[in-house]
Coordinates of C-alpha atoms and ligand atoms in Angstrom, one line a residue:
M1 CA -82.0 46.4 24.0
M2 CA -81.3 48.1 20.7
R3 CA -84.1 48.0 18.1
E4 CA -83.2 47.7 14.4
T5 CA -85.1 49.9 12.1
V6 CA -85.0 49.8 8.3
S7 CA -86.2 52.8 6.2
V8 CA -86.6 52.6 2.5
L9 CA -83.8 54.4 0.7
I10 CA -84.4 53.1 -2.9
S11 CA -87.8 51.5 -3.7
A12 CA -88.2 48.2 -5.6
A13 CA -89.7 50.2 -8.5
A14 CA -86.8 52.6 -8.6
I15 CA -84.4 49.6 -8.6
D16 CA -86.3 48.0 -11.4
D17 CA -86.2 51.2 -13.5
R18 CA -82.5 51.6 -13.0
L19 CA -81.7 48.0 -13.9
T20 CA -83.6 48.5 -17.2
E21 CA -81.3 51.4 -18.0
L22 CA -78.2 49.5 -17.0
A23 CA -79.2 46.5 -19.1
A24 CA -79.7 48.8 -22.1
Q25 CA -76.2 50.3 -21.5
I26 CA -74.7 46.9 -21.3
K27 CA -76.5 45.7 -24.4
E28 CA -75.2 48.8 -26.3
D29 CA -71.6 48.1 -25.2
Y30 CA -71.5 44.4 -25.8
G31 CA -74.0 43.9 -28.6
D32 CA -74.7 40.2 -29.1
K33 CA -71.5 39.0 -27.6
P34 CA -71.9 36.1 -25.2
L35 CA -71.3 37.2 -21.6
T36 CA -70.2 35.4 -18.4
L37 CA -71.7 37.1 -15.4
V38 CA -69.6 36.5 -12.4
C39 CA -71.5 37.1 -9.2
A40 CA -69.8 37.9 -6.0
L41 CA -71.6 35.9 -3.3
K42 CA -73.7 36.4 -1.3
G43 CA -74.6 40.1 -1.6
A44 CA -74.9 40.4 -5.4
V45 CA -77.2 37.4 -6.0
I46 CA -80.5 39.3 -6.2
F47 CA -78.8 41.9 -8.5
L48 CA -77.5 39.1 -10.7
A49 CA -80.9 37.5 -10.9
D50 CA -82.8 40.7 -11.8
L51 CA -80.2 42.3 -14.1
S52 CA -79.5 39.1 -16.1
R53 CA -83.2 38.7 -16.9
K54 CA -83.1 42.1 -18.6
L55 CA -80.3 40.9 -21.0
D56 CA -81.1 38.9 -24.1
N57 CA -77.4 37.9 -24.7
N58 CA -76.2 34.4 -24.5
V59 CA -75.3 34.5 -20.8
E60 CA -73.5 32.2 -18.5
F61 CA -73.4 32.5 -14.7
D62 CA -70.4 31.8 -12.4
F63 CA -69.9 32.6 -8.8
L64 CA -67.1 33.5 -6.4
R65 CA -67.1 34.2 -2.8
V66 CA -65.0 36.8 -1.1
S67 CA -64.3 36.9 2.6
S68 CA -62.9 39.9 4.3
Y69 CA -61.1 39.3 7.6
G70 CA -62.0 41.2 10.7
D71 CA -65.3 42.9 11.2
E72 CA -68.3 41.4 9.4
S73 CA -69.4 44.7 8.0
I74 CA -66.2 46.7 7.5
S75 CA -63.5 45.2 5.4
N76 CA -60.0 46.2 6.5
G77 CA -58.2 45.5 3.2
A78 CA -57.4 41.8 3.8
V79 CA -59.5 39.9 1.3
A80 CA -59.5 36.3 0.3
L81 CA -61.5 34.0 -1.9
S82 CA -63.4 31.2 -0.3
H83 CA -65.1 30.0 -3.5
K84 CA -63.6 30.3 -7.0
T85 CA -65.2 30.3 -10.5
G86 CA -64.4 27.8 -13.2
S87 CA -62.2 28.8 -16.1
L88 CA -62.9 32.3 -17.5
K89 CA -60.2 32.2 -20.2
D90 CA -61.3 34.0 -23.4
R91 CA -64.7 34.8 -21.9
H92 CA -66.3 38.3 -21.8
V93 CA -66.5 38.6 -18.1
L94 CA -68.8 41.1 -16.3
L95 CA -68.4 41.0 -12.6
I96 CA -71.6 41.7 -10.6
E97 CA -70.9 43.1 -7.2
D98 CA -73.3 44.6 -4.6
I99 CA -71.4 47.6 -3.3
A100 CA -68.2 49.5 -3.5
D101 CA -67.4 50.6 0.0
T102 CA -63.7 50.9 1.0
G103 CA -63.0 49.5 -2.5
H104 CA -60.5 46.9 -1.3
T105 CA -62.7 44.0 -2.5
L106 CA -63.0 45.5 -6.0
V107 CA -59.3 46.0 -6.3
F108 CA -58.7 42.4 -5.2
L109 CA -61.3 41.0 -7.6
R110 CA -60.1 42.9 -10.6
K111 CA -56.6 41.6 -10.1
H112 CA -57.8 38.0 -9.5
L113 CA -60.1 38.0 -12.6
M114 CA -57.5 39.5 -14.9
G115 CA -55.2 36.7 -13.9
M116 CA -57.8 34.2 -15.4
E117 CA -57.1 35.7 -18.9
P118 CA -60.6 36.7 -19.9
A119 CA -61.2 38.1 -23.3
S120 CA -62.5 41.2 -21.5
L121 CA -63.4 42.3 -18.0
K122 CA -65.8 44.9 -16.9
I123 CA -67.3 45.5 -13.4
C124 CA -70.9 46.3 -12.6
V125 CA -71.8 47.5 -9.0
L126 CA -75.2 48.1 -7.7
L127 CA -74.2 50.7 -5.1
D128 CA -71.3 53.1 -4.5
K129 CA -70.4 54.9 -1.3
P130 CA -67.7 57.3 -2.5
D131 CA -67.3 58.8 0.9
R132 CA -66.0 55.5 2.3
R133 CA -63.3 54.9 -0.4
Q134 CA -59.8 54.0 0.9
T135 CA -58.2 53.3 -2.5
P136 CA -58.3 55.2 -5.8
D137 CA -57.9 52.0 -7.7
A138 CA -61.4 50.7 -7.1
K139 CA -62.8 51.4 -10.6
F140 CA -66.0 50.1 -12.1
D141 CA -67.7 50.4 -15.5
Y142 CA -71.4 50.3 -14.5
L143 CA -73.2 51.7 -11.5
G144 CA -76.7 51.4 -10.2
F145 CA -76.8 54.2 -7.5
S146 CA -74.4 56.4 -5.7
I147 CA -75.4 56.7 -2.1
P148 CA -74.3 58.5 1.1
D149 CA -72.4 56.8 3.9
V150 CA -75.2 54.9 5.6
F151 CA -75.4 51.2 6.3
I152 CA -77.5 49.5 3.7
V153 CA -79.5 46.3 3.9
G154 CA -81.9 44.6 1.5
Y155 CA -81.9 43.5 -2.1
G156 CA -79.1 41.0 -1.3
L157 CA -77.2 43.0 1.3
D158 CA -77.2 41.9 4.9
Y159 CA -76.6 42.8 8.4
A160 CA -75.3 39.7 10.3
Q161 CA -76.8 37.6 7.4
R162 CA -80.3 39.0 7.8
Y163 CA -82.4 41.3 5.6
R164 CA -81.1 40.0 2.2
N165 CA -84.6 39.2 1.1
L166 CA -86.0 42.7 1.4
P167 CA -87.2 43.8 -2.1
F168 CA -86.0 47.3 -1.6
I169 CA -82.7 49.0 -0.5
G170 CA -83.0 50.2 3.0
A171 CA -81.0 52.2 5.5
L172 CA -80.5 50.3 8.8
S173 CA -80.4 52.3 12.1
F174 CA -80.4 51.3 15.7
E175 CA -82.6 52.7 18.4
E176 CA -83.1 52.2 22.1
Ligands
IMP201 P1 -65.2 47.0 0.5 O1 -64.1 46.0 0.2 O2 -65.0 47.8 1.7 O3 -65.5 47.8 -0.7 O4 -66.5 46.1 0.9 C1 -67.2 45.4 0.2 C2 -68.2 44.5 0.9 O5 -68.5 45.0 2.3 C3 -69.4 44.5 0.1 O6 -69.3 43.5 -0.9 C4 -70.5 44.1 1.2 O7 -70.6 42.7 1.3 C5 -69.9 44.8 2.4 N1 -70.6 46.1 2.7 C6 -70.1 47.3 2.6 N2 -71.0 48.3 2.9 C7 -72.1 47.6 3.2 C8 -73.4 48.1 3.7 O8 -73.7 49.2 3.8 N3 -74.3 47.1 3.9 C9 -74.0 45.7 3.8 N4 -72.8 45.3 3.4 C10 -71.9 46.2 3.1
MG202 MG1 -70.1 41.5 -1.0

């Protein structure tokens, strides 16, 4: 029987500090413009909740859900939407995503959201694993942390739907 072990990679306090910096950067770029934060379910939900509360803009929330085919944890480039947002036309849209891994999801989402004719579109990701990238087109505007190629759980991210409620970002490993 394999035992799952989670070790803290980024503490709750370090996440909070970084989110304060990110919010300041976003505020500097957008000023008082109204923002529509589009959260990619389910992994970005905690990030959305915490980051949005550090912004004093007029903010709306919307949600979309991406499903990658194949393995639960490794996307193979085939991405589809299983829940869509409402109209984003003429809105200043900031996509909130948990992690840039292969990058296929980000490429898909940018194209999808641009098709909805927003006034502007930027992308904010909590984590980046640059070593895993399979496409150079996976660009984002704001980043929480760049991390090595380890499997992450916590702060919204899951393994088989578990661990999303951990207050920190952890590395998951398996032991006998
Ligand atoms: P991408 O399309 O390969 O960039 O994958 C993005 C999605 O895979 C993310 O939105 C996550 O839901 C999931 N994912 C990638 N790496 C991890 C990880 O280390 N832990 C948990 N989920 C991950
Ligand atoms: Mg995700």
